[in-house]
CSV table of C-alpha atoms and ligand atoms in Angstrom, one decimal:
chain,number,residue,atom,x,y,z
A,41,UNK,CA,51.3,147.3,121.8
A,42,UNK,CA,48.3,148.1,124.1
A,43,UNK,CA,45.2,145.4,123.9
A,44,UNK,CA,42.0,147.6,123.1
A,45,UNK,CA,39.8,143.5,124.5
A,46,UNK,CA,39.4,142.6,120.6
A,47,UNK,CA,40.9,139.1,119.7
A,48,UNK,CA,40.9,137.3,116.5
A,49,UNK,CA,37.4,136.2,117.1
A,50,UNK,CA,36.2,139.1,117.0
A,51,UNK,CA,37.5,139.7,113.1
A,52,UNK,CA,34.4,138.2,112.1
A,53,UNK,CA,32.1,141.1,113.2
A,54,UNK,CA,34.2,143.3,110.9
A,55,UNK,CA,35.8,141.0,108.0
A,56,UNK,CA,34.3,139.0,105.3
A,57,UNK,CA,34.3,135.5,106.5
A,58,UNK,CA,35.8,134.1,103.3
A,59,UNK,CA,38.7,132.5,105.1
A,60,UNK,CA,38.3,129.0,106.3
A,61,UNK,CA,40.7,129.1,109.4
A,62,UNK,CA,42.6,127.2,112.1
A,63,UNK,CA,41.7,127.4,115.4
A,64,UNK,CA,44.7,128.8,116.7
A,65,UNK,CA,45.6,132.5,116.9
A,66,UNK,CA,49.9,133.5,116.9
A,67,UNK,CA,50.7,136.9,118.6
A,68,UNK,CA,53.9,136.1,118.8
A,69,UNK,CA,56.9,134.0,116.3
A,70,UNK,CA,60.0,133.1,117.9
A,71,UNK,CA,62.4,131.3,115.0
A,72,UNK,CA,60.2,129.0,113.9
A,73,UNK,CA,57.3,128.5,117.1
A,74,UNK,CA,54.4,130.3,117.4
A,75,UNK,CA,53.1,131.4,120.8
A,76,UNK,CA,49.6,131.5,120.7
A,77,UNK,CA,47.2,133.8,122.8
A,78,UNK,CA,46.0,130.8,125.0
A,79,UNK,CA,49.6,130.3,126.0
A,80,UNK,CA,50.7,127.3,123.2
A,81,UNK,CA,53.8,127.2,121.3
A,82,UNK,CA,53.5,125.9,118.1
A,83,UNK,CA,56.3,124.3,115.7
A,84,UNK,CA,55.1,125.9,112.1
A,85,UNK,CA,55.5,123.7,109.5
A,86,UNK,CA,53.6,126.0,107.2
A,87,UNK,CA,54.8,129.4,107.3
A,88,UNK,CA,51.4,131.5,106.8
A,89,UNK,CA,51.6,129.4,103.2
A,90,UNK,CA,55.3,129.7,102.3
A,91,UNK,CA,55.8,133.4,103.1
A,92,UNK,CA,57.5,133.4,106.4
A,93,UNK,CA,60.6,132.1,104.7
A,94,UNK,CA,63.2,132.7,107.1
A,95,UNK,CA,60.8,132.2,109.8
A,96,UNK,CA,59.7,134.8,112.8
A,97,UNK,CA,62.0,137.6,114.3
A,98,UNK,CA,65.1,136.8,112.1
A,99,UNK,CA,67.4,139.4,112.9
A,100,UNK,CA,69.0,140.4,110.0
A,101,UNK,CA,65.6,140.9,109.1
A,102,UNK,CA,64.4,143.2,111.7
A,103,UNK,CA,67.5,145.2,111.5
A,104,UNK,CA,67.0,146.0,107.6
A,105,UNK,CA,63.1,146.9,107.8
A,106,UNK,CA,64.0,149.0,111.2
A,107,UNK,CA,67.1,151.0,109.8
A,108,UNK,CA,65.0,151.3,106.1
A,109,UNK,CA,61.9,152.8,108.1
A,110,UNK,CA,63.6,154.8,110.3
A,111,UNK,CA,65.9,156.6,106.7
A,112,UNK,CA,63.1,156.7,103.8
A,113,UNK,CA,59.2,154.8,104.4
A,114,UNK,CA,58.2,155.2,101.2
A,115,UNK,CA,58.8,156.5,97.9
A,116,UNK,CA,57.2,155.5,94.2
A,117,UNK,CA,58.7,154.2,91.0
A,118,UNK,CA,58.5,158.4,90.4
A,119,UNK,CA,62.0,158.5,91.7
A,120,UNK,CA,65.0,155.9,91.8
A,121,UNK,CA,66.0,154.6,94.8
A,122,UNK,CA,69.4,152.9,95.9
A,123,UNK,CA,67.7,150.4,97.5
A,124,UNK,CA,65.7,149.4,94.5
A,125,UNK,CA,68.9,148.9,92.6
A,126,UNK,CA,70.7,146.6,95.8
A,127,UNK,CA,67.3,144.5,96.1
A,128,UNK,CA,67.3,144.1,91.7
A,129,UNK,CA,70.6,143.1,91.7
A,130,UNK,CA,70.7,141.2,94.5
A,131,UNK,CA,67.4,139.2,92.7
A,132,UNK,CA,68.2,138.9,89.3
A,133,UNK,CA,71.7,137.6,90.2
A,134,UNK,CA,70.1,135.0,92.9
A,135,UNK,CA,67.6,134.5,89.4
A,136,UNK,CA,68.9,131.9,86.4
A,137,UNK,CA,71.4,133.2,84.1
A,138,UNK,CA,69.5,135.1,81.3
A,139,UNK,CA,66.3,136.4,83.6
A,140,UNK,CA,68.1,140.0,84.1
A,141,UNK,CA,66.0,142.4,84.9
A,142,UNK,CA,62.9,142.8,87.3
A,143,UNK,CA,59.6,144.0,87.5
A,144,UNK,CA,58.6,144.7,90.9
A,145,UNK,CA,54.9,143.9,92.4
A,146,UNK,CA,53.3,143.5,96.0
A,147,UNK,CA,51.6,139.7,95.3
A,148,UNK,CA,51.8,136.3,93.5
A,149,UNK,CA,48.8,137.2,91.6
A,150,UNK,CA,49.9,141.0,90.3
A,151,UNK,CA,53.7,139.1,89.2
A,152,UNK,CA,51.5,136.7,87.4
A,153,UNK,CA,48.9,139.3,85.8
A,154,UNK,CA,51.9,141.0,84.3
A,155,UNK,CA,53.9,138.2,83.0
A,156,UNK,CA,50.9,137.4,81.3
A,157,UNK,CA,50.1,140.2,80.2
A,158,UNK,CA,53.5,141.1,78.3
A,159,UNK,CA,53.7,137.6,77.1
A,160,UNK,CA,50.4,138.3,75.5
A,161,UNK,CA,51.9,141.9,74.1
A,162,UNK,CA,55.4,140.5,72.9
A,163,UNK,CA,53.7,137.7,71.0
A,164,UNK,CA,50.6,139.7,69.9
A,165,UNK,CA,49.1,136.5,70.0
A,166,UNK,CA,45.8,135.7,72.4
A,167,UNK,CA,45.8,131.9,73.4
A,168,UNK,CA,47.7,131.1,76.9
A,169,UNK,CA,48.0,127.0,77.9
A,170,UNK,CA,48.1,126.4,81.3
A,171,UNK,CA,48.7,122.8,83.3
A,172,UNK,CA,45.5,121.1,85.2
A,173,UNK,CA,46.1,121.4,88.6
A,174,UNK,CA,48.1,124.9,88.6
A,175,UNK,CA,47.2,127.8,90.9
A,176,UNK,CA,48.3,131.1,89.6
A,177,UNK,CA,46.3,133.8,92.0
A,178,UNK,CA,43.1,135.7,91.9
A,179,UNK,CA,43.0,138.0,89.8
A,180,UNK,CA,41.3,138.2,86.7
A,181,UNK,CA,44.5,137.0,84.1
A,182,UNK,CA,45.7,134.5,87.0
A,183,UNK,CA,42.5,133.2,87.9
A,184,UNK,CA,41.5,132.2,84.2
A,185,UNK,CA,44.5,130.0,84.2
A,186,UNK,CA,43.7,128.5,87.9
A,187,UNK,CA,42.5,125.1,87.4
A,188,UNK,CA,38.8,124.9,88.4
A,189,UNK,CA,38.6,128.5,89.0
A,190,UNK,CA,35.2,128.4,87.2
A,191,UNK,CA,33.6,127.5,91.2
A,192,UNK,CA,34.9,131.1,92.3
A,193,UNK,CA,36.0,133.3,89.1
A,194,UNK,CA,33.4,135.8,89.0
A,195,UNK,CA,34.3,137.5,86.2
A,196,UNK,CA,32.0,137.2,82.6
A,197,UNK,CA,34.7,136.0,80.5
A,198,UNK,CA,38.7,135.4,80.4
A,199,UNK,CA,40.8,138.2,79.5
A,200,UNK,CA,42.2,135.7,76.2
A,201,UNK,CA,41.9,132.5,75.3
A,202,UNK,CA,42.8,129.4,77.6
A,203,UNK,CA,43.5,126.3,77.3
A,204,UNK,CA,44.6,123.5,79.8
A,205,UNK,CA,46.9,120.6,79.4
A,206,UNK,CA,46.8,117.1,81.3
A,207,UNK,CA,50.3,117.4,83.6
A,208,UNK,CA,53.1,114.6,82.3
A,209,UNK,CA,52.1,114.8,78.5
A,210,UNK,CA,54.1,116.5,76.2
A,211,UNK,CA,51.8,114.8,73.2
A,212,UNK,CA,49.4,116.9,75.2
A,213,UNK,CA,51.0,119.9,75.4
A,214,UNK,CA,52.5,120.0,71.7
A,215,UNK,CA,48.7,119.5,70.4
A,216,UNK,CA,48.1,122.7,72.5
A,217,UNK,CA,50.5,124.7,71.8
A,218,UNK,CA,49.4,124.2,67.7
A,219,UNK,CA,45.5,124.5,68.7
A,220,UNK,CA,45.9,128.0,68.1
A,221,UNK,CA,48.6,130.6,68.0
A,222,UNK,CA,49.9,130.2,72.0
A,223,UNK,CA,51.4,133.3,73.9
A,224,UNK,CA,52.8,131.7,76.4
A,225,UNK,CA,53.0,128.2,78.2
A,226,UNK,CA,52.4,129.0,82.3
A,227,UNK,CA,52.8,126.7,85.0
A,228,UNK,CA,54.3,125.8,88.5
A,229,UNK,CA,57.6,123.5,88.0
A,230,UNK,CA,56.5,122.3,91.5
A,231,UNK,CA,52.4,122.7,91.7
A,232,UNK,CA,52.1,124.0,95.6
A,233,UNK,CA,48.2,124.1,95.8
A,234,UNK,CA,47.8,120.9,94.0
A,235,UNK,CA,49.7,119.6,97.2
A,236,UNK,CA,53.4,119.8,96.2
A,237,UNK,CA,53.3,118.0,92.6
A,238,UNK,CA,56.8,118.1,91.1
A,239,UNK,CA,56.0,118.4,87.0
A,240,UNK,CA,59.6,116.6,86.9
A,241,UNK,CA,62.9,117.4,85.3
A,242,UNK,CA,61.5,115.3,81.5
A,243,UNK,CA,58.8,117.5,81.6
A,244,UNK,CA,60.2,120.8,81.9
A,245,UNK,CA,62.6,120.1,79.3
A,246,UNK,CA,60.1,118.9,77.1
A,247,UNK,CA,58.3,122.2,77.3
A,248,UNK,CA,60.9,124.2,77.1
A,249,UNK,CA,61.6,122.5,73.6
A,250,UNK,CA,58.1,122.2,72.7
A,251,UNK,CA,57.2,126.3,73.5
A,252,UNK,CA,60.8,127.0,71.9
A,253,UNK,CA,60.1,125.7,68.4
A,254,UNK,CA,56.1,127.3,68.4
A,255,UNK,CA,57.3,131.0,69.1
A,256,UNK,CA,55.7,130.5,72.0
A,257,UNK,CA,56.9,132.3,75.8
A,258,UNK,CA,57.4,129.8,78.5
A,259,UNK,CA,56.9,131.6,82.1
A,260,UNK,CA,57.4,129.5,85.6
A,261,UNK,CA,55.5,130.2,88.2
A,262,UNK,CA,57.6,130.6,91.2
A,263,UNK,CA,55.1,132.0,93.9
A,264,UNK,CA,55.6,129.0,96.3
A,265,UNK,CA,58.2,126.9,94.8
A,266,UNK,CA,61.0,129.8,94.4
A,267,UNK,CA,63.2,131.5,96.8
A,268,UNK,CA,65.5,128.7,97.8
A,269,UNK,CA,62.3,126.3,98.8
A,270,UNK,CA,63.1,123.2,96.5
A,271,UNK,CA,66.6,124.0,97.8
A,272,UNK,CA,68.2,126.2,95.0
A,273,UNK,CA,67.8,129.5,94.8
A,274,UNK,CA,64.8,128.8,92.0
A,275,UNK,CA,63.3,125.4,90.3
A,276,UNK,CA,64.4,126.8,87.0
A,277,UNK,CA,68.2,125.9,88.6
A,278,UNK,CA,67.2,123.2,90.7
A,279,UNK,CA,66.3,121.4,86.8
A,280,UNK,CA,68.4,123.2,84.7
A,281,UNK,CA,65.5,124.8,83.0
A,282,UNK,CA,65.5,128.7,82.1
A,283,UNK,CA,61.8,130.1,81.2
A,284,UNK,CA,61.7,133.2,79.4
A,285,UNK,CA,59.5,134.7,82.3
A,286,UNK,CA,59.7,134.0,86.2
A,287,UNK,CA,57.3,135.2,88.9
A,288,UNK,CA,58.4,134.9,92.3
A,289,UNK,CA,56.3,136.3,95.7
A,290,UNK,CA,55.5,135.0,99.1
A,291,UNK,CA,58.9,134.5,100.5
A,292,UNK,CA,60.8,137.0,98.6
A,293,UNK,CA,60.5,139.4,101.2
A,294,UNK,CA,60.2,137.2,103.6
A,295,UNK,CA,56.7,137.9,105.0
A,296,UNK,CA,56.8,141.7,103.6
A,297,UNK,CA,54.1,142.0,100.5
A,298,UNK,CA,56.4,141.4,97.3
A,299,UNK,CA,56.5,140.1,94.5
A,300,UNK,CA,58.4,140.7,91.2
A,301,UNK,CA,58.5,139.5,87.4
A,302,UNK,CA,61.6,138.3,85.8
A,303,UNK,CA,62.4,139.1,82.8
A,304,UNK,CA,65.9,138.5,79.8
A,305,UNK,CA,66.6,141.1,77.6
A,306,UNK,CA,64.5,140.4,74.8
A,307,UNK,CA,61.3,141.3,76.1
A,308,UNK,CA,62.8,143.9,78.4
A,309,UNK,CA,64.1,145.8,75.6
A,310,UNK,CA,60.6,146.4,74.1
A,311,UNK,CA,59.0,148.0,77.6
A,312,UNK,CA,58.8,151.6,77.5
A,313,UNK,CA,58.1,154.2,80.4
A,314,UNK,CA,54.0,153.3,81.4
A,315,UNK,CA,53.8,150.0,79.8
A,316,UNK,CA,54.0,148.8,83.7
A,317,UNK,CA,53.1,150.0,86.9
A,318,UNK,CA,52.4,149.6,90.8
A,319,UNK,CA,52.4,152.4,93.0
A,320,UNK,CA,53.6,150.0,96.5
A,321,UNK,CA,55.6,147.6,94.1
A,322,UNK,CA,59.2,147.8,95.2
A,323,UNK,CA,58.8,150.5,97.9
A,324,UNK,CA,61.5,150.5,99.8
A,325,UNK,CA,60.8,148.8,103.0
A,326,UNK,CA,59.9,145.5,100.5
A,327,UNK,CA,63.4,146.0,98.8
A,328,UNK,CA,65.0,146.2,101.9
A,329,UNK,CA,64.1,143.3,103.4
A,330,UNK,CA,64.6,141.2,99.5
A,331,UNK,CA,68.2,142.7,99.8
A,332,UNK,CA,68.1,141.0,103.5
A,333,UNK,CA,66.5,137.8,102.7
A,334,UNK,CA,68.5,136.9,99.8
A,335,UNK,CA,71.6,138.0,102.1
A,336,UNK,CA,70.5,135.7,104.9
A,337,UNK,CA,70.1,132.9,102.7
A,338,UNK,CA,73.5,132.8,101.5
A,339,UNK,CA,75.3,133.6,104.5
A,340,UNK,CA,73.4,130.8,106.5
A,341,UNK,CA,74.1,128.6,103.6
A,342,UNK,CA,70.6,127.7,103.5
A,343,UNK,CA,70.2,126.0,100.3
A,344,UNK,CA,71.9,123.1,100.8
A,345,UNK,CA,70.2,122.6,104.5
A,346,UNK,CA,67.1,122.5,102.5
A,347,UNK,CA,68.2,119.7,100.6
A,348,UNK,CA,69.7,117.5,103.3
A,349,UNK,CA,66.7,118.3,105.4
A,350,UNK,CA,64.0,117.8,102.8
A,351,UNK,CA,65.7,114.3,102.5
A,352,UNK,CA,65.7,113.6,106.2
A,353,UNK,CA,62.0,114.4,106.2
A,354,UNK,CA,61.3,111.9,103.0
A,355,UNK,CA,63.7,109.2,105.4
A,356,UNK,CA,61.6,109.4,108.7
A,357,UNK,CA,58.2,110.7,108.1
A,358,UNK,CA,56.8,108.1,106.5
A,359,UNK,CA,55.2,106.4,109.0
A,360,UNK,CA,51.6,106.5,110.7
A,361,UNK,CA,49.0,107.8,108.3
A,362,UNK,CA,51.5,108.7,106.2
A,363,UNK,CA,51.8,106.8,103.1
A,364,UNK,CA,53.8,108.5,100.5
A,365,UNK,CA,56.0,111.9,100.3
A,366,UNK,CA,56.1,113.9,97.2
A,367,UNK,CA,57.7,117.2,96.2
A,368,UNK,CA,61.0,118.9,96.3
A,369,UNK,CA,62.8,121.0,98.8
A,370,UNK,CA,60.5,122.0,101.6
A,371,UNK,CA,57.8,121.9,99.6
A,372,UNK,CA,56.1,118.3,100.2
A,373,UNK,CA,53.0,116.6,100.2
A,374,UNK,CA,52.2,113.6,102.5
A,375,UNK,CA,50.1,111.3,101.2
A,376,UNK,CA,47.8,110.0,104.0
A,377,UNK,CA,46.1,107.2,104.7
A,378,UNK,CA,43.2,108.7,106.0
A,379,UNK,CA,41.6,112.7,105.1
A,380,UNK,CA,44.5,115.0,105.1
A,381,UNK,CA,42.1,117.6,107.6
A,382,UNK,CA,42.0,114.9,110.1
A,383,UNK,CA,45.9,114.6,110.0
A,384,UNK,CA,46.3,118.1,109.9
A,385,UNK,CA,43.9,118.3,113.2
A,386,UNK,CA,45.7,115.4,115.1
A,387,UNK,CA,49.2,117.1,114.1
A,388,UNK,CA,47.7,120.3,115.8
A,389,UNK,CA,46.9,118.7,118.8
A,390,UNK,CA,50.2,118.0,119.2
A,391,UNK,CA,51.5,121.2,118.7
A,392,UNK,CA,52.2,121.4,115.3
A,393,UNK,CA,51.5,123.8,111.9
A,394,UNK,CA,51.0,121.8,108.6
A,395,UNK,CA,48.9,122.7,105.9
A,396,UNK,CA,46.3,121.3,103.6
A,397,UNK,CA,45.7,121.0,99.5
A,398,UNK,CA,43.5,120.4,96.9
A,399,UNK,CA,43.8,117.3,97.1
A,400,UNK,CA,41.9,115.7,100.2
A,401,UNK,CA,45.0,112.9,100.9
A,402,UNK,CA,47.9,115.5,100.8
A,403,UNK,CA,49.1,116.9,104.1
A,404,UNK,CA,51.0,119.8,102.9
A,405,UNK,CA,55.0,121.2,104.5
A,406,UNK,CA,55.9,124.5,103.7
A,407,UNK,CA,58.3,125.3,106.7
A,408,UNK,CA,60.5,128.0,107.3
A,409,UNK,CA,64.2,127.5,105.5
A,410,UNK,CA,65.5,127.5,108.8
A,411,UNK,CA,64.1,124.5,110.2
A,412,UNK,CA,66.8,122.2,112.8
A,413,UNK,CA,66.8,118.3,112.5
A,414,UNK,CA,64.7,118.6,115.8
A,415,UNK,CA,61.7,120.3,114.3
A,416,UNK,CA,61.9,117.0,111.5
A,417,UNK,CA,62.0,114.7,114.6
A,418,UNK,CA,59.5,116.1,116.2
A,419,UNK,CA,57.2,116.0,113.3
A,420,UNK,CA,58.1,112.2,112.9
A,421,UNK,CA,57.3,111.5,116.5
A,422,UNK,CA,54.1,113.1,116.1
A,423,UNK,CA,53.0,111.1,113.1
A,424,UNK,CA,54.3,107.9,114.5
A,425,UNK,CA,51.3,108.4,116.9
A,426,UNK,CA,48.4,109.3,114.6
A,427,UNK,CA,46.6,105.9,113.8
A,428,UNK,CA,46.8,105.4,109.9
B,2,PLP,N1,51.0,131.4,92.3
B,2,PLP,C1,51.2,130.3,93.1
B,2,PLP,C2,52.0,129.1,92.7
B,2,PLP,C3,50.6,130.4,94.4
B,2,PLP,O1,50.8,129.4,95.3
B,2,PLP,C4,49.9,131.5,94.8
B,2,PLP,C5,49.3,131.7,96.1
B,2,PLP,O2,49.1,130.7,96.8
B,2,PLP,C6,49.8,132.6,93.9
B,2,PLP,C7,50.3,132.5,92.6
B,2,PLP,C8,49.0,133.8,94.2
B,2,PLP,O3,49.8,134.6,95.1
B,2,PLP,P1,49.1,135.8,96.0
B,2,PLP,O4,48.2,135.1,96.9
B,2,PLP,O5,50.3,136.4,96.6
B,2,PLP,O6,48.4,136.7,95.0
């Protein structure tokens, strides 16, 4: 494409500078490096937060969004579409047994609104728990059940009633779920923004009992920690624990807007035509490439890469200012020594992508699935020389 002189700093004359960003700007993604306008390449270790899943210029990637825009751009919900049906299947049977049918958004936050909203509607009840710690999205049901969104919520009041549990205590969680009658229990199996906070096989199983016996609906967050990052196709396998609701994005469509609600029979069987609706959710260039990313990830046989790399990276990176690794998959959290920003900085200087968390001491990975031993090398080499 032709350069009209304007370069990413020049997108605060015309954006809202609400974006605290690093000092880098990509034009280009090559597997998983980023070439940056002064000439760098970059390993990315982050993925533009999880999203660019199979990394940058994936061909079986390019080839489905190029043949799907060249045959049909867009269409609505208004009319079926074949490739709605391959990209449902294709999900729901990537999806835990029982979650079989899909609801098809654009973001994290929209799959979230909705599950919400029909766990709120099949239960007719108006209190929702949620976990300290927990990001769910921005929007105005997601938001209220973001830990410490008060700083930046905005809005005069939470759509229903919340009420948040401390993570690792069921006693906890049971004396929440009978505070009140509880719609739904909602929370991240692995909390990403928190800085990659596993809530841990006892835990899950614990509210899956607890939520069970109370009537109440148990919903997983899968935004970050889904689509093969913990290295099964979803957390809810990687434990062995089926919600009755599952939201995926960021990855799904591998760097493509999407998002989509998971749903089992029960609660499907109660929708009727306008209960739900997105005009963009599951157009067809997002379903293409979900048909194409799930495709890619079981041909490459990523999911068990992810497991024996995530353990490579828990063998050898803990070393320099790295004290401590935490999370599953490719979704960890170093615990440094010293702030996380400063590690994040001197990581950069080296040439490569991590990402930050809430919490100040946790250097977060989020990298591509397609990461090489190399790229884990690399990153151990460059830690080995930050001072701890
Ligand atoms: N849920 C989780 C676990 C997330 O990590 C995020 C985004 O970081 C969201 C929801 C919100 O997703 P989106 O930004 O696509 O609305």
């Amino acid at each position: 494409m032709k350069e009209d002189g304007l370069t990413g700093a020049d997108e605060r004359d015309y954006l809202l500078a609400v974006y605290a960003q690093t000092p880098i700007e990509p034009v280009r993604g090559e597997g998983v490096m980023l070439h940056t306008r002064d000439g760098r390449v970059l390993l990315d270790l982050y993925a533009g937060h999880a999203v660019a899943l199979l990394g940058y210029g994936h061909p079986r990637l390019l080839a489905a969004l190029r043949e799907q825009a060249e045959s049909l751009f867009f269409q609505s919900n208004v009319v079926p579409l074949g490739v709605r049906a391959r990209a449902g299947r294709r999900l729901v049977r990537f999806a835990p047994a029982g979650l079989d049918r899909a609801f098809l958004v654009n973001s994290g936050a929209e799959a979230n609104e909705n599950a919400l909203r029909l766990a709120l509607r099949h239960t007719g009840r108006r209190q929702v728990v949620a976990v300290e710690g927990a990001f769910h999205g921005r929007t105005a049901a997601a938001a209220a059940v973001s830990d410490k969104s008060a700083a930046w919520y905005s809005f005069p009041q939470a759509p229903f009633d919340v009420r948040f549990v401390p993570r690792a205590d069921l006693d906890a969680l049971a004396a929440a779920l009978d505070s009140a009658p509880t719609a739904a229990l909602i929370l991240e199996p692995v909390q990403g923004m928190a800085g990659a906070v596993a809530l841990g096989r006892d835990y899950l199983e614990g509210a899956r009992a607890l939520t069970r016996t109370r009537g109440a609906l148990l919903i997983f967050d899968e935004v970050q920690c889904g689509m093969g990052r913990t290295g099964y196709p979803f957390a809810a396998q990687a434990y062995g624990v089926t919600p009755d609701i599952m939201t995926t994005a960021k990855g799904l469509a591998g760097g493509f807007p999407a998002g989509a609600v998971l749903v089992g029979e029960a609660i499907a069987a109660r929708l009727r035509p306008g209960d739900l609706g997105s005009t963009f959710g599951g157009g067809p260039l997002a379903c293409a490439l979900i048909e194409a990313v799930i495709t890619a990830i079981e041909e490459q046989d990523l999911l068990p890469r992810v497991r024996a790399l995530s353990r490579r990276i828990r063998e050898t990176c803990q070393v320099g200012p790295v004290a401590a690794i935490q999370g599953e998959g490719l979704l960890l959290g170093l615990r440094t020594t010293r702030p996380a920003q400063e590690v994040q900085a001197e990581l950069l200087a080296r040439g490569i992508v991590v990402g930050t968390s809430a919490d100040p001491r946790i250097v977060r990975l989020l990298p591509p699935l397609v990461i090489e031993e190399t790229h884990v090398e690399s990153l151990a080499g460059a830690l080995r020389e930050i001072r701890a």
